Coordinates of C-alpha atoms in Angstrom, one line a residue:
M22 CA -41.3 -12.1 22.8
N23 CA -44.8 -12.2 24.3
R24 CA -46.6 -9.2 25.6
I25 CA -46.3 -10.3 29.3
R26 CA -42.6 -9.5 29.1
L27 CA -43.3 -6.1 27.6
N28 CA -45.5 -5.1 30.6
V29 CA -43.2 -6.4 33.3
V30 CA -41.7 -3.7 35.6
L31 CA -37.9 -3.7 35.7
T32 CA -35.7 -2.2 38.3
L33 CA -32.7 0.0 37.8
V34 CA -31.0 -2.1 40.5
V35 CA -30.4 -4.6 37.7
V36 CA -26.9 -3.1 37.2
L37 CA -25.8 -5.3 34.4
F38 CA -28.8 -4.3 32.3
A39 CA -28.4 -0.6 33.0
E40 CA -24.7 -0.8 32.2
M41 CA -25.4 -2.5 28.9
V42 CA -27.8 0.2 27.9
S43 CA -25.4 2.9 29.0
A44 CA -22.5 1.3 27.0
Q45 CA -24.6 1.0 23.9
E46 CA -25.7 4.7 24.1
K47 CA -22.1 5.8 24.7
E48 CA -20.8 3.8 21.7
K49 CA -23.6 5.1 19.6
K50 CA -22.6 8.7 20.3
E51 CA -19.0 8.0 19.6
G52 CA -19.6 6.6 16.1
Y53 CA -16.6 5.2 14.4
H54 CA -13.2 5.9 15.9
F55 CA -10.0 5.0 14.0
S56 CA -6.4 4.7 15.0
I57 CA -3.7 4.4 12.3
V58 CA -1.8 1.1 12.2
K59 CA 0.2 1.8 9.0
E60 CA 0.3 4.8 6.7
I61 CA 2.4 5.4 3.6
P62 CA 3.4 8.9 2.6
T63 CA 1.4 10.4 -0.3
T64 CA 0.6 13.8 -1.9
S65 CA -2.3 16.0 -0.8
V66 CA -5.9 15.2 -1.5
K67 CA -7.1 16.7 -4.7
D68 CA -10.6 17.6 -6.0
Q69 CA -11.9 16.3 -9.3
F70 CA -15.0 18.4 -8.6
R71 CA -17.7 18.0 -11.3
S72 CA -15.6 15.8 -13.7
G73 CA -15.6 12.1 -14.3
T74 CA -11.8 11.8 -14.1
C75 CA -11.3 10.0 -10.8
W76 CA -9.2 7.4 -12.6
S77 CA -6.7 10.2 -13.6
F78 CA -6.6 11.7 -10.1
S79 CA -6.1 8.3 -8.4
G80 CA -3.8 6.9 -11.0
L81 CA -1.5 10.0 -10.7
G82 CA -1.9 10.0 -6.9
F83 CA -0.6 6.4 -7.0
L84 CA 2.4 7.4 -9.1
E85 CA 3.1 10.5 -7.0
A86 CA 3.3 8.2 -3.9
E87 CA 5.6 5.9 -5.9
M88 CA 7.9 8.9 -6.5
I89 CA 7.9 9.7 -2.8
R90 CA 8.7 6.0 -2.0
K91 CA 11.7 6.2 -4.3
G92 CA 13.0 9.4 -2.8
V93 CA 12.0 11.7 -5.7
P94 CA 10.9 15.2 -4.5
S95 CA 7.1 15.4 -4.2
V96 CA 5.4 16.9 -7.2
D97 CA 1.7 17.4 -8.2
L98 CA 1.3 15.9 -11.7
S99 CA -1.3 17.2 -14.2
E100 CA -4.4 15.1 -14.3
M101 CA -5.8 17.0 -17.3
F102 CA -2.7 16.3 -19.4
I103 CA -3.7 12.7 -19.1
V104 CA -7.3 13.5 -19.8
W105 CA -6.5 15.4 -23.0
H106 CA -4.5 12.6 -24.5
T107 CA -6.9 9.9 -23.4
Y108 CA -9.9 11.7 -25.0
D109 CA -7.9 12.2 -28.2
E110 CA -7.1 8.5 -28.5
K111 CA -10.5 7.4 -27.4
A112 CA -12.1 9.6 -30.1
M113 CA -10.0 7.9 -32.8
K114 CA -10.9 4.4 -31.6
Y115 CA -14.6 5.3 -31.2
V116 CA -14.7 6.5 -34.8
R117 CA -12.8 3.5 -36.1
L118 CA -15.4 1.2 -34.5
H119 CA -18.3 3.2 -35.9
G120 CA -19.4 4.2 -32.4
N121 CA -19.4 0.7 -30.9
L122 CA -17.3 1.7 -27.9
N123 CA -17.9 3.6 -24.7
F124 CA -17.1 7.2 -25.2
S125 CA -17.4 9.1 -21.9
A126 CA -15.2 10.8 -19.3
G127 CA -14.5 7.5 -17.6
G128 CA -11.2 5.7 -17.8
A129 CA -8.8 3.3 -16.0
F130 CA -5.5 3.2 -14.3
H131 CA -3.8 1.8 -17.4
D132 CA -4.9 4.9 -19.3
V133 CA -2.5 6.9 -17.0
T134 CA 0.5 4.7 -17.5
H135 CA -0.2 4.4 -21.2
V136 CA -0.2 8.2 -21.7
I137 CA 2.9 8.7 -19.6
K138 CA 4.8 6.0 -21.5
K139 CA 3.7 7.4 -24.9
Y140 CA 3.5 11.1 -24.3
G141 CA 5.2 11.9 -21.0
I142 CA 3.7 14.0 -18.2
V143 CA 3.9 17.6 -16.9
P144 CA 3.4 19.2 -13.4
E145 CA 0.1 20.6 -12.4
T146 CA 1.6 24.1 -12.3
V147 CA 2.4 23.8 -16.0
Y148 CA -0.9 22.5 -17.1
D149 CA -4.0 22.8 -14.8
G150 CA -6.6 22.1 -17.5
L151 CA -8.7 25.1 -16.5
N152 CA -8.8 27.1 -19.7
Y153 CA -12.5 27.8 -19.6
G154 CA -13.0 30.3 -16.8
E155 CA -13.8 27.9 -13.9
P156 CA -11.8 27.7 -10.7
K157 CA -12.4 23.9 -10.5
H158 CA -13.0 21.1 -13.0
V159 CA -16.5 21.2 -14.5
H160 CA -16.7 18.9 -17.5
G161 CA -20.3 18.5 -18.3
E162 CA -20.3 20.9 -21.3
M163 CA -17.0 19.6 -22.7
D164 CA -18.0 15.9 -22.3
R165 CA -21.3 16.5 -24.1
L166 CA -19.7 18.5 -26.9
L167 CA -17.0 15.9 -27.5
K168 CA -19.6 13.1 -27.6
S169 CA -21.7 15.1 -30.2
Q170 CA -18.6 15.7 -32.3
V171 CA -17.6 12.0 -32.6
E172 CA -21.3 11.0 -33.2
G173 CA -21.5 13.6 -35.9
V174 CA -18.4 12.2 -37.6
I175 CA -19.9 8.7 -37.6
E176 CA -23.2 9.8 -38.9
N177 CA -21.5 11.7 -41.8
Q178 CA -23.4 11.2 -45.0
N179 CA -20.3 11.4 -47.2
K180 CA -18.9 8.2 -48.6
K181 CA -15.7 8.6 -46.7
L182 CA -14.3 10.5 -43.8
S183 CA -11.8 13.3 -44.0
M184 CA -9.2 13.5 -41.2
A185 CA -10.1 17.0 -40.4
W186 CA -12.5 15.8 -37.7
R187 CA -9.7 14.8 -35.4
E188 CA -8.3 18.4 -35.4
S189 CA -11.8 19.6 -34.4
I190 CA -11.7 17.2 -31.4
R191 CA -8.3 18.5 -30.4
G192 CA -9.5 22.0 -30.9
T193 CA -12.3 21.4 -28.4
L194 CA -9.8 19.9 -25.9
D195 CA -7.5 22.9 -26.4
S196 CA -10.4 25.3 -25.8
Y197 CA -11.4 23.7 -22.5
L198 CA -8.2 22.2 -21.1
G199 CA -5.6 24.3 -22.9
E200 CA -2.9 23.5 -25.5
I201 CA -0.5 20.8 -24.5
P202 CA 3.0 22.3 -23.9
T203 CA 5.8 21.1 -26.0
T204 CA 8.5 22.5 -23.6
F205 CA 8.3 24.1 -20.2
E206 CA 10.4 25.3 -17.3
Y207 CA 10.4 23.6 -14.0
E208 CA 12.7 24.4 -11.0
G209 CA 15.2 26.1 -13.3
N210 CA 15.3 23.3 -15.9
T211 CA 13.8 23.0 -19.4
Y212 CA 11.8 19.9 -20.1
T213 CA 9.6 18.3 -22.7
P214 CA 6.7 16.2 -21.3
M215 CA 8.7 13.1 -22.2
S216 CA 12.0 14.2 -20.7
F217 CA 10.2 15.3 -17.6
A218 CA 8.7 11.8 -17.3
Q219 CA 12.0 10.1 -17.9
E220 CA 14.4 12.4 -16.1
Y221 CA 12.4 13.8 -13.2
V222 CA 9.5 11.4 -12.5
G223 CA 11.8 8.5 -13.3
L224 CA 9.2 5.7 -13.0
D225 CA 9.1 2.7 -15.4
M226 CA 5.5 2.3 -16.4
D227 CA 6.1 -1.4 -17.2
D228 CA 6.7 -2.0 -13.5
Y229 CA 3.0 -1.5 -12.8
V230 CA 0.3 -4.2 -13.3
E231 CA -3.4 -4.4 -12.8
I232 CA -5.0 -7.3 -10.9
S233 CA -8.6 -8.5 -10.4
S234 CA -10.4 -11.6 -9.1
Y235 CA -13.3 -13.2 -11.0
S236 CA -14.1 -16.8 -11.6
H237 CA -15.4 -16.5 -15.1
H238 CA -11.8 -16.5 -16.3
P239 CA -9.0 -18.8 -15.4
Y240 CA -6.9 -17.8 -12.4
Y241 CA -3.3 -16.8 -12.9
S242 CA -3.9 -15.7 -16.4
E243 CA -4.7 -12.4 -18.1
F244 CA -8.1 -11.2 -19.4
I245 CA -9.7 -8.1 -20.7
I246 CA -11.9 -6.9 -17.8
E247 CA -15.4 -6.4 -19.1
V248 CA -16.3 -2.9 -17.9
P249 CA -17.4 0.1 -20.1
D250 CA -14.5 2.3 -19.0
N251 CA -12.0 -0.2 -20.3
W252 CA -12.1 1.4 -23.7
M253 CA -8.5 0.4 -24.3
W254 CA -9.4 -3.3 -23.8
D255 CA -6.4 -3.6 -21.6
E256 CA -5.8 -6.9 -19.7
V257 CA -5.6 -7.5 -16.0
Y258 CA -4.2 -10.5 -14.1
N259 CA -6.7 -12.7 -12.5
V260 CA -6.2 -14.3 -9.0
P261 CA -8.4 -15.8 -6.4
L262 CA -9.9 -13.5 -3.8
N263 CA -7.6 -14.7 -1.1
D264 CA -4.6 -13.8 -3.3
L265 CA -6.1 -10.4 -4.1
Q266 CA -6.4 -9.7 -0.4
A267 CA -2.8 -11.0 0.2
I268 CA -1.4 -8.6 -2.5
I269 CA -3.1 -5.6 -1.0
D270 CA -2.0 -6.5 2.5
N271 CA 1.6 -7.2 1.4
A272 CA 1.8 -4.0 -0.5
I273 CA 0.8 -1.9 2.5
E274 CA 3.0 -3.8 4.9
I275 CA 6.2 -3.2 2.8
G276 CA 5.4 0.4 2.0
Y277 CA 3.6 0.4 -1.4
T278 CA 0.3 2.2 -2.0
V279 CA -2.4 0.5 -4.1
A280 CA -4.5 2.1 -6.8
W281 CA -8.1 0.9 -6.1
A282 CA -10.9 0.8 -8.6
A283 CA -14.2 -0.1 -6.9
D284 CA -18.0 0.2 -6.8
V285 CA -19.0 3.0 -4.5
S286 CA -22.8 2.8 -5.1
E287 CA -23.3 0.6 -2.0
K288 CA -25.5 1.8 0.9
G289 CA -22.5 1.0 3.1
F290 CA -20.3 3.6 1.3
S291 CA -20.7 6.8 3.2
T292 CA -20.4 10.0 1.1
S293 CA -21.0 12.1 4.3
K294 CA -18.7 13.1 7.1
K295 CA -18.7 9.6 8.5
G296 CA -15.9 8.5 6.2
V297 CA -16.5 4.8 6.1
A298 CA -17.2 2.0 3.5
V299 CA -18.6 -1.1 5.0
V300 CA -20.9 -4.1 4.1
P301 CA -23.3 -4.4 7.0
D302 CA -24.6 -7.9 7.6
V303 CA -28.4 -7.5 7.3
D304 CA -28.8 -11.1 8.2
W305 CA -27.6 -9.9 11.6
I306 CA -31.1 -8.5 12.3
E307 CA -32.3 -12.0 13.4
T308 CA -29.2 -12.5 15.5
R309 CA -29.7 -9.0 17.1
E310 CA -33.3 -9.9 18.0
Q311 CA -32.2 -13.1 19.6
E312 CA -29.6 -11.2 21.7
L313 CA -32.1 -8.7 22.8
V314 CA -34.6 -11.4 23.8
A315 CA -31.9 -13.2 25.8
S316 CA -31.0 -9.9 27.5
A317 CA -34.6 -9.3 28.3
D318 CA -35.0 -12.8 29.7
T319 CA -32.0 -12.3 31.9
A320 CA -33.4 -9.0 33.1
V321 CA -36.8 -10.6 33.9
S322 CA -35.1 -13.4 35.8
N323 CA -33.1 -10.9 37.9
L324 CA -36.2 -8.8 38.5
S325 CA -38.0 -11.9 39.9
K326 CA -35.1 -12.7 42.2
N327 CA -35.0 -9.0 43.4
R328 CA -38.7 -9.2 44.2
Q329 CA -38.3 -12.4 46.1
S330 CA -35.5 -10.9 48.1
G331 CA -37.4 -7.7 48.8
N332 CA -34.7 -5.5 47.1
M333 CA -37.2 -3.6 44.8
T334 CA -38.2 0.0 45.5
P335 CA -40.8 1.8 43.4
E336 CA -38.5 4.8 42.6
K337 CA -36.1 2.4 40.9
D338 CA -38.7 0.9 38.6
V339 CA -38.4 1.3 34.8
Y340 CA -41.0 -0.1 32.4
F341 CA -39.9 -2.7 30.0
D342 CA -41.7 -0.9 27.2
D343 CA -38.8 1.6 27.3
A344 CA -36.2 -1.2 26.8
E345 CA -34.4 -1.6 23.5
I346 CA -36.2 -4.9 22.7
A347 CA -39.5 -3.1 22.7
K348 CA -38.3 -0.4 20.4
W349 CA -36.7 -2.8 18.1
E350 CA -39.7 -5.0 17.8
N351 CA -41.9 -2.0 16.9
L352 CA -39.7 -1.4 13.8
S353 CA -40.6 -2.8 10.4
E354 CA -38.1 -5.0 8.5
K355 CA -37.3 -2.0 6.3
E356 CA -36.8 0.3 9.3
K357 CA -34.5 -2.3 10.9
V358 CA -32.3 -2.4 7.7
E359 CA -32.3 1.5 7.7
E360 CA -31.1 1.5 11.3
I361 CA -28.2 -0.6 10.3
Y362 CA -27.3 1.6 7.3
K363 CA -27.2 4.7 9.4
L364 CA -23.6 3.6 10.1
E365 CA -23.7 5.1 13.6
K366 CA -21.2 2.6 15.0
P367 CA -19.2 -0.5 13.9
G368 CA -21.3 -3.6 13.5
P369 CA -21.2 -7.1 12.1
E370 CA -20.3 -7.3 8.4
K371 CA -21.1 -9.8 5.7
E372 CA -18.7 -12.6 5.0
I373 CA -17.4 -12.2 1.5
T374 CA -16.7 -15.3 -0.7
Q375 CA -15.6 -15.6 -4.3
E376 CA -19.1 -16.7 -5.2
I377 CA -20.7 -13.6 -3.6
R378 CA -18.2 -11.4 -5.3
Q379 CA -18.8 -13.0 -8.7
E380 CA -22.6 -12.9 -8.5
A381 CA -22.4 -9.2 -7.8
F382 CA -20.3 -8.6 -10.9
D383 CA -22.5 -10.8 -13.1
N384 CA -25.8 -9.2 -12.0
Y385 CA -24.5 -5.6 -12.2
S386 CA -24.6 -5.1 -8.5
T387 CA -20.9 -4.3 -8.7
T388 CA -20.0 -1.7 -11.3
D389 CA -16.9 0.2 -12.2
D390 CA -17.6 3.5 -10.4
H391 CA -14.6 5.1 -8.9
G392 CA -10.8 5.2 -8.7
M393 CA -9.1 5.8 -5.4
L394 CA -5.8 5.1 -3.6
I395 CA -5.2 2.8 -0.6
V396 CA -2.5 4.4 1.5
G397 CA -2.6 2.4 4.8
K398 CA -4.4 0.5 7.5
A399 CA -6.3 1.5 10.6
K400 CA -8.4 -0.1 13.3
D401 CA -11.6 0.9 14.9
Q402 CA -12.5 1.0 18.6
N403 CA -13.2 -2.7 18.5
G404 CA -9.9 -3.6 17.0
T405 CA -11.3 -4.3 13.5
I406 CA -8.9 -3.6 10.6
Y407 CA -9.8 -1.1 7.9
Y408 CA -7.9 0.3 5.0
K409 CA -7.2 4.0 4.8
V410 CA -8.2 5.4 1.4
K411 CA -7.3 8.7 -0.3
N412 CA -10.2 10.1 -2.3
S413 CA -10.4 12.9 -4.9
W414 CA -13.4 14.8 -3.7
G415 CA -11.6 17.4 -1.8
E416 CA -11.7 17.6 2.0
Y417 CA -15.4 16.6 2.2
N418 CA -15.5 14.6 5.4
D419 CA -14.2 14.4 9.0
Y420 CA -10.9 12.8 7.7
D421 CA -9.8 15.6 5.4
G422 CA -10.8 13.7 2.2
F423 CA -9.5 10.3 3.3
F424 CA -11.9 7.5 4.4
F425 CA -11.8 4.0 5.9
A426 CA -12.9 0.9 4.0
S427 CA -13.4 -2.4 5.7
K428 CA -11.9 -5.7 4.6
P429 CA -15.3 -7.0 3.5
Y430 CA -15.9 -3.9 1.4
I431 CA -12.6 -4.3 -0.3
G432 CA -13.2 -8.0 -0.9
Y433 CA -16.7 -7.4 -2.2
K434 CA -16.5 -4.3 -4.3
T435 CA -13.0 -4.1 -5.7
M436 CA -13.1 -4.2 -9.5
S437 CA -9.3 -4.1 -9.9
I438 CA -6.1 -2.8 -8.4
M439 CA -2.8 -1.5 -9.8
V440 CA 0.4 -2.2 -7.9
H441 CA 4.1 -2.3 -8.5
K442 CA 5.3 -5.8 -9.4
D443 CA 7.5 -5.8 -6.3
A444 CA 4.5 -5.3 -4.0
I445 CA 3.1 -8.8 -5.0
P446 CA 4.1 -11.7 -2.7
K447 CA 6.8 -13.8 -4.4
N448 CA 4.7 -17.0 -4.5
I449 CA 1.9 -15.2 -6.3
R450 CA 4.3 -13.4 -8.7
K451 CA 5.7 -16.8 -9.6
K452 CA 2.2 -18.1 -10.5
L453 CA 1.6 -15.0 -12.7
N454 CA 5.0 -15.3 -14.4
L455 CA 6.0 -11.8 -13.3

């Protein structure tokens, strides 16, 4: 854009140009606006607070939604019951492997189904895991203490280990989370954790499978997903990206929620009130510049015609230096990218391919950060489809703790999902031998 254009005087009589600027400003003020297309009933948003237990919150949120789907009365299940047993088993495996295993607060959806299948489950009202004087979950001290305990066991200078160390781990878990109940009363009935899982919850943990999409393993086979939090070395089914998308869409369409493990470290994942997760197309900067130049050329042409026809009046002049093209051109490349990532309104997003997805996994751009629950679909003011997602950070945003993830974000940053077998399209189930 040469400087001559920047110094040309425009007129407000150029209605098209004025309307364009007005529309852009209006849309900018509006931000993102969503209308629900499909929503599946689920339990309330919970708050994991300062604990690394999103996998337990989202995994149980998924199963709670499954109970609702099957007509079982809504119940808030105990996340810390799952955490207690997971830490106990993880400690044993960590010691057996001489510390060559990830030992942290992280986990996976299959940890939840494994614990319920092996130990049962209890309601939140029976076991809230807050045995240490805090109103919400704050696990930094407990996590560090448990890690130091298992490391101390491994570094033991004795020639062999006693088994007393495991009781010390359990003692720490009891001190912070509380002792696991052997029996309890719920709605006038007496249960054990196992009988409650079988008789009240009534879900078959074998009905739930995990699915991912990476090209470094054969499609339509199972593989151990290589992320640190997969301490159990559990397997997921591998499908092409198009099939992964089809499974999610089919599940939502026929009334099943989807447990979603994903990377939330992207700039396009808003942790603020905006409540969106998107993959802005930074390559769009060049396209945007071309659009602005074209608009300016049109405005200059209209100005010239108005001058020739004598329709210009001084009071209707506006300097081109105030136009968007001038402001845009004065930004550095870094500032242009920052403008896009302000997420002030819907914009073009990156096209996600299997290759892009794989590269992000291989180079650590995609990591196993967070577990959430996909509960429906929505569309923005432009008609673009998003997925409605239940988080476990309390009611932290304008959507009461839910947020909206775009299709590109889902395709790009999904590590794995958990679904009921029946939520998978029949043709894909056949390929997976399910």
